[in-house]
């Protein structure tokens, strides 16, 4: 029988720990609240959770003395990123040329999603996708599968087996989609209830009532979806809203009696504090008031908005209206699973509107902010005792240009902002999910 070393379930990571205790807002970097930087600290991990975070010059508890230290001095240790809107099957169509949203769906996305009816494709796709999230520094995600129940089952199964925090559900779409990619109200309802019973609350899995977007659901299906949200108050709701102007115009044709695109969802009780709506670029003041009233959030998807030419999301206006905002890759409309790249795009989108997004605000949004708005602050988002050890270790620089630039930085924000702007998944050293290494860069 193999010898098992003591403290196999314990690990110590040493490095510069950065997380956020409050929303830095749109304040200048030096005035922003909530930034917690702990240089040269040890993160003590026991099984799946963080046990303590202590300065490196402080003695370890005696029962930790034999635990080997993983030395990441000079590197950043951050909470794993939380991607609040991303499509598993769309890794197959990322970086597809030449279309806007509605065209892009019909030309590339719907044909690709049809293949996920095959359980083998769904299984392989789920594994590939979760591994891809981890290799981009993301440890939790709110994910669109496809209309096929098997595609969401595969994601749930693989996430549960790896103790990853995942929110997903089979996609509802019963019209305006090709053969092989539509459900019907009765079957969809049965599939959703099955998934709620099988997966919701199991390990770190949560079910989301997942509406593709208003044009792909009949009014009857939207009523059914609202009834599910009412019958199972712990479940999430995810969909798209007001991404592109042609889409907004189409929704007003399809639902002539709705006040607005958002109202199509609101009148069926779909907008609640567990609601995550991607994009929201073209919402009016009335819509924002409805979002605020219900505590729902916008999943801002910068690289997708730029790539599909959808529009410039006004983050500051949305937050000033009291609406929560999280950050998302929206792959495959988005061009990278790496939230660092999406933060750099978010900065540019705000700059186009005369606003300045600090690294503090961007990083908070992708960690503690997302955790808070998802109701998961007691589980993820900080490097804090009691929370899950969902962590990513990052090199500040892996290129000569970045190294040179960082050498000239005069304060921490300048350094971290340059890392955020110039860095990507190549800067990622290792990713832990529930204390277990799920990605490690080849040395
Ligand atoms: Zn999307």
Short mmCIF file of C-alpha atoms and ligand atoms in Angstrom, two decimals:
data_model
loop_
_atom_site.label_atom_id
_atom_site.label_comp_id
_atom_site.label_asym_id
_atom_site.label_seq_id
_atom_site.Cartn_x
_atom_site.Cartn_y
_atom_site.Cartn_z
CA UNK A 1 0.00 0.00 0.00
CA UNK A 2 1.32 3.46 -0.94
CA UNK A 3 2.57 5.70 1.82
CA UNK A 4 0.41 8.79 2.27
CA UNK A 5 2.31 11.85 3.48
CA UNK A 6 0.72 13.75 6.38
CA UNK A 7 -1.34 16.89 5.66
CA UNK A 8 -2.04 15.77 2.11
CA UNK A 9 -5.14 17.93 2.16
CA UNK A 10 -3.23 21.02 3.28
CA UNK A 11 -1.36 23.53 1.14
CA UNK A 12 0.40 26.84 1.65
CA UNK A 13 0.66 29.45 -1.10
CA UNK A 14 3.06 32.34 -0.59
CA UNK A 15 2.83 35.58 -2.58
CA UNK A 16 1.28 39.06 -2.78
CA UNK A 17 -2.42 38.77 -1.98
CA UNK A 18 -4.84 41.25 -3.57
CA UNK A 19 -8.59 41.40 -3.02
CA UNK A 20 -11.36 43.94 -2.41
CA UNK A 21 -13.46 44.54 0.70
CA UNK A 22 -15.70 47.21 -0.81
CA UNK A 23 -16.71 48.64 -4.17
CA UNK A 24 -13.97 51.07 -5.32
CA UNK A 25 -16.59 52.77 -7.52
CA UNK A 26 -15.50 55.24 -10.17
CA UNK A 27 -13.25 57.12 -7.77
CA UNK A 28 -9.62 57.88 -8.70
CA UNK A 29 -7.24 55.03 -7.73
CA UNK A 30 -5.80 56.75 -4.67
CA UNK A 31 -9.26 57.60 -3.27
CA UNK A 32 -10.89 54.22 -3.92
CA UNK A 33 -12.08 52.31 -0.85
CA UNK A 34 -11.85 48.58 -0.28
CA UNK A 35 -8.45 47.76 -1.80
CA UNK A 36 -6.68 45.15 0.35
CA UNK A 37 -3.08 44.43 -0.67
CA UNK A 38 -1.14 42.04 1.51
CA UNK A 39 2.43 41.73 0.19
CA UNK A 40 4.35 38.55 0.97
CA UNK A 41 1.66 36.62 2.82
CA UNK A 42 0.96 32.93 3.21
CA UNK A 43 -2.44 31.55 2.31
CA UNK A 44 -3.14 28.42 4.37
CA UNK A 45 -5.54 26.03 2.68
CA UNK A 46 -7.16 23.08 4.44
CA UNK A 47 -9.02 20.74 2.10
CA UNK A 48 -11.39 22.90 0.04
CA UNK A 49 -11.25 26.10 2.06
CA UNK A 50 -8.94 28.90 3.13
CA UNK A 51 -7.89 28.47 6.73
CA UNK A 52 -5.83 31.64 7.28
CA UNK A 53 -3.89 34.41 5.56
CA UNK A 54 -0.80 35.45 7.51
CA UNK A 55 2.26 37.66 6.94
CA UNK A 56 5.24 35.60 5.82
CA UNK A 57 7.34 36.82 8.74
CA UNK A 58 4.78 35.46 11.22
CA UNK A 59 5.31 31.97 12.64
CA UNK A 60 2.98 29.26 11.35
CA UNK A 61 0.76 27.26 13.72
CA UNK A 62 2.75 24.18 14.84
CA UNK A 63 0.53 21.71 13.00
CA UNK A 64 1.29 23.52 9.72
CA UNK A 65 5.07 23.36 10.08
CA UNK A 66 5.38 20.20 7.97
CA UNK A 67 3.24 21.49 5.10
CA UNK A 68 5.44 22.41 2.12
CA UNK A 69 5.24 25.98 0.89
CA UNK A 70 4.46 26.79 -2.76
CA UNK A 71 6.64 29.83 -3.30
CA UNK A 72 5.07 32.51 -5.51
CA UNK A 73 6.94 35.50 -4.11
CA UNK A 74 6.64 38.51 -6.44
CA UNK A 75 3.42 37.12 -7.95
CA UNK A 76 -0.17 38.15 -7.34
CA UNK A 77 -2.56 35.79 -5.58
CA UNK A 78 -6.14 36.79 -6.43
CA UNK A 79 -9.54 35.28 -5.89
CA UNK A 80 -10.45 33.30 -9.02
CA UNK A 81 -12.44 35.36 -11.51
CA UNK A 82 -16.22 35.02 -11.76
CA UNK A 83 -17.52 35.11 -15.36
CA UNK A 84 -21.22 35.92 -15.16
CA UNK A 85 -22.12 35.26 -18.80
CA UNK A 86 -20.47 32.76 -21.14
CA UNK A 87 -21.62 30.08 -23.60
CA UNK A 88 -20.06 26.63 -23.39
CA UNK A 89 -20.83 25.48 -26.96
CA UNK A 90 -19.57 28.70 -28.49
CA UNK A 91 -15.91 27.80 -28.10
CA UNK A 92 -16.66 26.22 -31.48
CA UNK A 93 -17.44 29.60 -33.08
CA UNK A 94 -15.23 32.10 -31.22
CA UNK A 95 -13.61 34.53 -33.67
CA UNK A 96 -16.08 34.03 -36.53
CA UNK A 97 -15.88 36.71 -39.20
CA UNK A 98 -18.12 39.43 -40.42
CA UNK A 99 -21.55 39.54 -38.75
CA UNK A 100 -23.70 41.36 -36.19
CA UNK A 101 -25.75 39.60 -33.53
CA UNK A 102 -28.79 38.23 -35.40
CA UNK A 103 -26.77 37.23 -38.44
CA UNK A 104 -24.05 35.76 -36.26
CA UNK A 105 -26.56 33.55 -34.42
CA UNK A 106 -28.01 32.15 -37.64
CA UNK A 107 -24.75 31.81 -39.55
CA UNK A 108 -22.43 30.40 -36.90
CA UNK A 109 -23.92 29.81 -33.48
CA UNK A 110 -27.14 27.90 -34.07
CA UNK A 111 -25.52 25.32 -36.38
CA UNK A 112 -22.74 24.77 -33.83
CA UNK A 113 -25.20 24.36 -30.93
CA UNK A 114 -27.24 21.77 -32.88
CA UNK A 115 -24.36 19.30 -32.51
CA UNK A 116 -24.77 19.28 -28.71
CA UNK A 117 -27.83 17.02 -29.02
CA UNK A 118 -25.23 14.25 -29.14
CA UNK A 119 -24.33 13.27 -25.53
CA UNK A 120 -20.73 12.57 -26.56
CA UNK A 121 -20.36 16.09 -28.00
CA UNK A 122 -21.91 17.59 -24.84
CA UNK A 123 -19.63 15.59 -22.57
CA UNK A 124 -16.46 16.46 -24.46
CA UNK A 125 -17.62 20.07 -24.82
CA UNK A 126 -18.23 20.46 -21.06
CA UNK A 127 -14.80 19.11 -20.17
CA UNK A 128 -13.05 21.26 -22.75
CA UNK A 129 -14.97 24.31 -21.61
CA UNK A 130 -14.35 24.05 -17.86
CA UNK A 131 -10.68 23.32 -18.46
CA UNK A 132 -10.58 26.43 -20.66
CA UNK A 133 -12.12 28.58 -17.92
CA UNK A 134 -9.53 27.39 -15.42
CA UNK A 135 -6.67 28.00 -17.85
CA UNK A 136 -7.85 31.62 -18.13
CA UNK A 137 -8.03 32.22 -14.36
CA UNK A 138 -11.80 31.83 -13.99
CA UNK A 139 -13.04 29.60 -11.18
CA UNK A 140 -16.79 30.31 -11.12
CA UNK A 141 -19.18 30.95 -13.97
CA UNK A 142 -22.76 31.46 -15.03
CA UNK A 143 -22.99 29.46 -18.21
CA UNK A 144 -25.30 28.95 -21.17
CA UNK A 145 -25.42 25.36 -22.34
CA UNK A 146 -27.69 24.57 -25.32
CA UNK A 147 -31.40 23.77 -25.60
CA UNK A 148 -30.52 20.09 -25.06
CA UNK A 149 -30.90 18.89 -21.50
CA UNK A 150 -27.84 16.69 -21.92
CA UNK A 151 -25.59 19.70 -22.54
CA UNK A 152 -26.40 21.27 -19.15
CA UNK A 153 -26.30 17.87 -17.42
CA UNK A 154 -22.75 17.39 -18.72
CA UNK A 155 -21.66 20.76 -17.34
CA UNK A 156 -23.27 20.10 -13.96
CA UNK A 157 -21.71 16.64 -13.72
CA UNK A 158 -18.19 17.78 -14.54
CA UNK A 159 -18.40 20.85 -12.28
CA UNK A 160 -19.76 18.79 -9.38
CA UNK A 161 -16.99 16.22 -9.84
CA UNK A 162 -14.39 19.01 -9.57
CA UNK A 163 -16.24 20.99 -6.84
CA UNK A 164 -16.49 24.06 -9.06
CA UNK A 165 -19.11 26.76 -8.42
CA UNK A 166 -21.28 26.68 -11.53
CA UNK A 167 -24.67 28.13 -12.43
CA UNK A 168 -26.35 26.82 -15.57
CA UNK A 169 -29.46 25.18 -16.99
CA UNK A 170 -30.82 23.93 -20.29
CA UNK A 171 -31.63 26.81 -22.62
CA UNK A 172 -35.27 27.65 -23.32
CA UNK A 173 -36.00 28.31 -27.00
CA UNK A 174 -39.15 27.19 -28.76
CA UNK A 175 -39.21 29.39 -31.86
CA UNK A 176 -37.04 31.27 -34.38
CA UNK A 177 -34.36 28.60 -34.28
CA UNK A 178 -33.55 25.78 -36.72
CA UNK A 179 -34.71 22.18 -36.45
CA UNK A 180 -32.88 20.33 -33.72
CA UNK A 181 -32.56 23.48 -31.64
CA UNK A 182 -36.11 24.04 -30.40
CA UNK A 183 -37.99 22.66 -27.41
CA UNK A 184 -41.66 23.02 -26.52
CA UNK A 185 -43.22 24.43 -23.39
CA UNK A 186 -44.24 21.14 -21.76
CA UNK A 187 -40.97 19.27 -22.43
CA UNK A 188 -38.89 22.29 -21.42
CA UNK A 189 -40.75 22.58 -18.13
CA UNK A 190 -40.21 18.88 -17.36
CA UNK A 191 -36.51 19.14 -18.21
CA UNK A 192 -36.04 22.21 -16.01
CA UNK A 193 -37.79 20.63 -13.03
CA UNK A 194 -35.68 17.47 -13.51
CA UNK A 195 -32.50 19.55 -13.47
CA UNK A 196 -33.59 21.55 -10.44
CA UNK A 197 -34.25 18.33 -8.56
CA UNK A 198 -31.07 16.64 -9.70
CA UNK A 199 -28.55 19.48 -9.52
CA UNK A 200 -29.76 22.60 -7.72
CA UNK A 201 -27.96 22.83 -4.37
CA UNK A 202 -25.87 19.74 -5.04
CA UNK A 203 -22.21 20.33 -4.19
CA UNK A 204 -21.60 23.84 -5.62
CA UNK A 205 -24.19 23.70 -8.41
CA UNK A 206 -27.11 26.05 -8.93
CA UNK A 207 -29.80 25.95 -11.56
CA UNK A 208 -30.64 28.95 -13.69
CA UNK A 209 -33.85 29.36 -15.66
CA UNK A 210 -32.06 30.13 -18.93
CA UNK A 211 -33.91 32.02 -21.61
CA UNK A 212 -31.94 32.39 -24.85
CA UNK A 213 -33.53 35.80 -25.51
CA UNK A 214 -37.07 37.02 -25.95
CA UNK A 215 -37.27 36.40 -29.73
CA UNK A 216 -36.53 32.67 -29.28
CA UNK A 217 -39.33 32.05 -26.76
CA UNK A 218 -43.08 32.15 -27.32
CA UNK A 219 -45.10 34.22 -24.84
CA UNK A 220 -46.33 30.89 -23.41
CA UNK A 221 -42.78 29.73 -22.74
CA UNK A 222 -41.92 33.00 -20.98
CA UNK A 223 -44.97 32.57 -18.73
CA UNK A 224 -43.78 29.04 -17.88
CA UNK A 225 -40.27 30.37 -17.13
CA UNK A 226 -41.69 33.00 -14.78
CA UNK A 227 -43.73 30.32 -13.02
CA UNK A 228 -40.55 28.27 -12.48
CA UNK A 229 -38.81 31.28 -10.89
CA UNK A 230 -41.79 31.74 -8.58
CA UNK A 231 -42.05 28.04 -7.67
CA UNK A 232 -38.32 27.64 -6.95
CA UNK A 233 -37.16 30.91 -5.33
CA UNK A 234 -33.52 29.75 -4.94
CA UNK A 235 -32.87 29.39 -8.66
CA UNK A 236 -31.21 32.01 -10.84
CA UNK A 237 -32.49 33.47 -14.11
CA UNK A 238 -30.22 34.35 -17.02
CA UNK A 239 -30.87 35.79 -20.44
CA UNK A 240 -29.86 38.52 -22.89
CA UNK A 241 -31.38 41.98 -23.14
CA UNK A 242 -30.96 45.06 -25.35
CA UNK A 243 -27.66 44.00 -26.90
CA UNK A 244 -28.06 45.35 -30.40
CA UNK A 245 -30.40 47.85 -32.03
CA UNK A 246 -31.76 45.47 -34.70
CA UNK A 247 -32.54 42.99 -31.92
CA UNK A 248 -34.36 45.64 -29.88
CA UNK A 249 -36.44 46.58 -32.95
CA UNK A 250 -37.30 42.93 -33.60
CA UNK A 251 -38.45 42.44 -29.99
CA UNK A 252 -40.77 45.44 -30.25
CA UNK A 253 -42.33 43.87 -33.39
CA UNK A 254 -42.72 40.48 -31.72
CA UNK A 255 -44.13 41.89 -28.47
CA UNK A 256 -46.07 45.01 -29.54
CA UNK A 257 -47.91 45.25 -26.22
CA UNK A 258 -44.73 45.29 -24.07
CA UNK A 259 -43.48 48.70 -22.94
CA UNK A 260 -39.88 47.76 -23.74
CA UNK A 261 -37.58 44.78 -24.30
CA UNK A 262 -36.97 44.48 -20.56
CA UNK A 263 -40.71 44.63 -19.93
CA UNK A 264 -41.15 41.40 -21.91
CA UNK A 265 -39.29 39.68 -19.08
CA UNK A 266 -40.53 41.83 -16.22
CA UNK A 267 -44.24 41.30 -16.87
CA UNK A 268 -43.75 37.54 -16.47
CA UNK A 269 -41.90 37.90 -13.17
CA UNK A 270 -38.48 37.06 -14.60
CA UNK A 271 -36.59 40.04 -13.20
CA UNK A 272 -35.50 39.33 -9.63
CA UNK A 273 -32.41 39.67 -7.45
CA UNK A 274 -31.13 36.39 -8.90
CA UNK A 275 -31.57 37.67 -12.43
CA UNK A 276 -28.47 38.18 -14.61
CA UNK A 277 -29.08 39.90 -17.93
CA UNK A 278 -26.27 40.13 -20.44
CA UNK A 279 -25.45 43.41 -22.20
CA UNK A 280 -28.24 45.91 -21.43
CA UNK A 281 -26.62 48.50 -23.70
CA UNK A 282 -29.89 49.94 -25.01
CA UNK A 283 -32.00 50.09 -21.84
CA UNK A 284 -33.88 53.31 -21.05
CA UNK A 285 -34.20 55.03 -17.67
CA UNK A 286 -37.46 53.25 -16.93
CA UNK A 287 -35.81 49.86 -17.56
CA UNK A 288 -32.91 50.74 -15.27
CA UNK A 289 -35.39 51.68 -12.54
CA UNK A 290 -37.05 48.26 -12.90
CA UNK A 291 -33.65 46.54 -12.71
CA UNK A 292 -32.76 48.49 -9.57
CA UNK A 293 -36.11 47.86 -7.91
CA UNK A 294 -35.68 44.09 -8.31
CA UNK A 295 -31.92 43.99 -7.56
CA UNK A 296 -31.13 42.32 -10.90
CA UNK A 297 -27.72 42.73 -12.52
CA UNK A 298 -26.24 43.43 -15.94
CA UNK A 299 -23.45 41.12 -17.10
CA UNK A 300 -21.32 43.60 -19.03
CA UNK A 301 -19.54 41.80 -21.87
CA UNK A 302 -16.93 44.19 -23.28
CA UNK A 303 -15.09 42.12 -25.89
CA UNK A 304 -18.38 40.78 -27.26
CA UNK A 305 -19.89 44.26 -27.55
CA UNK A 306 -16.86 45.43 -29.50
CA UNK A 307 -16.47 42.33 -31.68
CA UNK A 308 -20.14 42.19 -32.74
CA UNK A 309 -20.33 45.98 -32.99
CA UNK A 310 -23.27 46.01 -30.57
CA UNK A 311 -22.64 49.35 -28.87
CA UNK A 312 -20.87 51.08 -25.99
CA UNK A 313 -22.23 50.10 -22.56
CA UNK A 314 -22.49 53.09 -20.24
CA UNK A 315 -21.30 51.48 -17.02
CA UNK A 316 -21.31 54.65 -14.97
CA UNK A 317 -24.85 55.64 -15.97
CA UNK A 318 -26.09 52.12 -15.21
CA UNK A 319 -24.53 52.12 -11.75
CA UNK A 320 -25.64 55.68 -11.06
CA UNK A 321 -29.18 54.37 -11.67
CA UNK A 322 -28.58 51.85 -8.87
CA UNK A 323 -28.18 48.77 -11.08
CA UNK A 324 -25.58 46.11 -10.23
CA UNK A 325 -22.99 45.36 -12.91
CA UNK A 326 -20.77 42.29 -13.24
CA UNK A 327 -18.19 41.41 -15.86
CA UNK A 328 -18.41 38.66 -18.45
CA UNK A 329 -16.55 37.22 -21.43
CA UNK A 330 -19.66 36.25 -23.46
CA UNK A 331 -17.57 33.85 -25.50
CA UNK A 332 -18.13 33.18 -28.40
CA UNK A 333 -19.44 36.69 -29.17
CA UNK A 334 -16.59 37.70 -26.90
CA UNK A 335 -13.08 37.07 -28.15
CA UNK A 336 -11.40 35.84 -24.97
CA UNK A 337 -12.30 33.81 -21.89
CA UNK A 338 -9.64 35.81 -20.07
CA UNK A 339 -11.34 38.44 -17.93
CA UNK A 340 -8.12 40.49 -17.91
CA UNK A 341 -8.52 41.03 -21.64
CA UNK A 342 -12.17 41.89 -21.10
CA UNK A 343 -11.18 44.42 -18.42
CA UNK A 344 -8.80 46.07 -20.88
CA UNK A 345 -11.68 46.26 -23.38
CA UNK A 346 -14.01 47.60 -20.68
CA UNK A 347 -11.51 50.38 -19.96
CA UNK A 348 -11.51 51.37 -23.64
CA UNK A 349 -15.31 51.30 -23.87
CA UNK A 350 -15.56 53.67 -20.89
CA UNK A 351 -12.77 55.84 -22.31
CA UNK A 352 -14.81 56.26 -25.51
CA UNK A 353 -17.49 57.82 -23.30
CA UNK A 354 -15.14 60.05 -21.33
CA UNK A 355 -15.07 57.78 -18.26
CA UNK A 356 -12.13 56.15 -16.49
CA UNK A 357 -12.27 52.58 -15.22
CA UNK A 358 -9.62 51.85 -12.58
CA UNK A 359 -7.98 48.46 -12.19
CA UNK A 360 -9.50 48.41 -8.69
CA UNK A 361 -13.04 48.76 -9.99
CA UNK A 362 -12.51 46.18 -12.78
CA UNK A 363 -10.93 43.60 -10.48
CA UNK A 364 -13.51 44.14 -7.73
CA UNK A 365 -16.30 43.64 -10.28
CA UNK A 366 -14.87 40.30 -11.45
CA UNK A 367 -14.36 38.99 -7.89
CA UNK A 368 -16.04 40.26 -4.70
CA UNK A 369 -18.57 42.37 -6.60
CA UNK A 370 -19.86 39.47 -8.68
CA UNK A 371 -19.93 37.25 -5.59
CA UNK A 372 -22.01 39.81 -3.72
CA UNK A 373 -24.53 40.36 -6.51
CA UNK A 374 -24.92 36.60 -7.02
CA UNK A 375 -25.54 36.11 -3.28
CA UNK A 376 -22.34 34.07 -2.98
CA UNK A 377 -20.18 36.37 -0.85
CA UNK A 378 -19.93 33.72 1.89
CA UNK A 379 -18.38 31.30 -0.62
CA UNK A 380 -16.24 33.13 -3.21
CA UNK A 381 -14.75 36.49 -4.20
CA UNK A 382 -12.18 37.11 -1.44
CA UNK A 383 -9.00 35.52 -0.10
CA UNK A 384 -10.51 35.09 3.32
CA UNK A 385 -10.66 32.33 5.97
CA UNK A 386 -13.76 30.19 5.60
CA UNK A 387 -14.24 30.86 1.91
CA UNK A 388 -13.47 28.29 -0.77
CA UNK A 389 -9.86 28.18 -1.95
CA UNK A 390 -10.76 29.32 -5.47
CA UNK A 391 -7.56 31.17 -6.32
CA UNK A 392 -5.42 32.26 -9.26
CA UNK A 393 -1.72 33.07 -9.14
CA UNK A 394 -0.54 35.58 -11.73
CA UNK A 395 2.82 36.78 -13.00
CA UNK A 396 2.76 40.56 -13.31
CA UNK A 397 4.89 40.40 -16.43
CA UNK A 398 5.84 37.69 -18.91
CA UNK A 399 7.13 39.93 -21.70
CA UNK A 400 10.06 42.32 -21.89
CA UNK A 401 7.81 45.26 -22.69
CA UNK A 402 5.59 44.66 -19.65
CA UNK A 403 8.60 44.04 -17.44
CA UNK A 404 10.09 47.35 -18.59
CA UNK A 405 6.82 49.22 -18.02
CA UNK A 406 6.32 47.77 -14.55
CA UNK A 407 9.85 48.79 -13.63
CA UNK A 408 8.85 52.41 -14.23
CA UNK A 409 5.57 52.24 -12.26
CA UNK A 410 5.55 54.52 -9.26
CA UNK A 411 2.70 52.99 -7.27
CA UNK A 412 0.63 49.83 -6.89
CA UNK A 413 -2.28 50.93 -9.07
CA UNK A 414 0.04 51.85 -11.91
CA UNK A 415 1.57 48.38 -11.70
CA UNK A 416 -1.69 46.52 -11.47
CA UNK A 417 -3.30 48.63 -14.20
CA UNK A 418 -0.38 47.88 -16.56
CA UNK A 419 -0.73 44.18 -15.73
CA UNK A 420 -4.48 44.31 -16.38
CA UNK A 421 -4.00 46.15 -19.67
CA UNK A 422 -1.00 44.24 -21.04
CA UNK A 423 -1.57 40.84 -19.45
CA UNK A 424 -3.59 37.84 -20.52
CA UNK A 425 -3.81 34.12 -19.82
CA UNK A 426 -0.09 33.74 -20.51
CA UNK A 427 0.47 35.55 -17.21
CA UNK A 428 -1.46 32.89 -15.33
CA UNK A 429 0.73 30.57 -13.28
CA UNK A 430 -1.77 28.31 -11.55
CA UNK A 431 -5.48 28.03 -10.77
CA UNK A 432 -6.98 26.35 -7.71
CA UNK A 433 -10.61 25.28 -7.50
CA UNK A 434 -11.75 24.29 -4.01
CA UNK A 435 -8.11 23.87 -2.99
CA UNK A 436 -7.25 21.58 -5.89
CA UNK A 437 -4.93 22.55 -8.77
CA UNK A 438 -6.95 22.63 -11.99
CA UNK A 439 -4.45 24.49 -14.12
CA UNK A 440 -0.71 24.84 -13.92
CA UNK A 441 1.43 26.56 -16.52
CA UNK A 442 4.11 24.34 -17.96
CA UNK A 443 7.42 25.54 -16.59
ZN1 LIG B 1 -24.40 35.71 -24.62
#
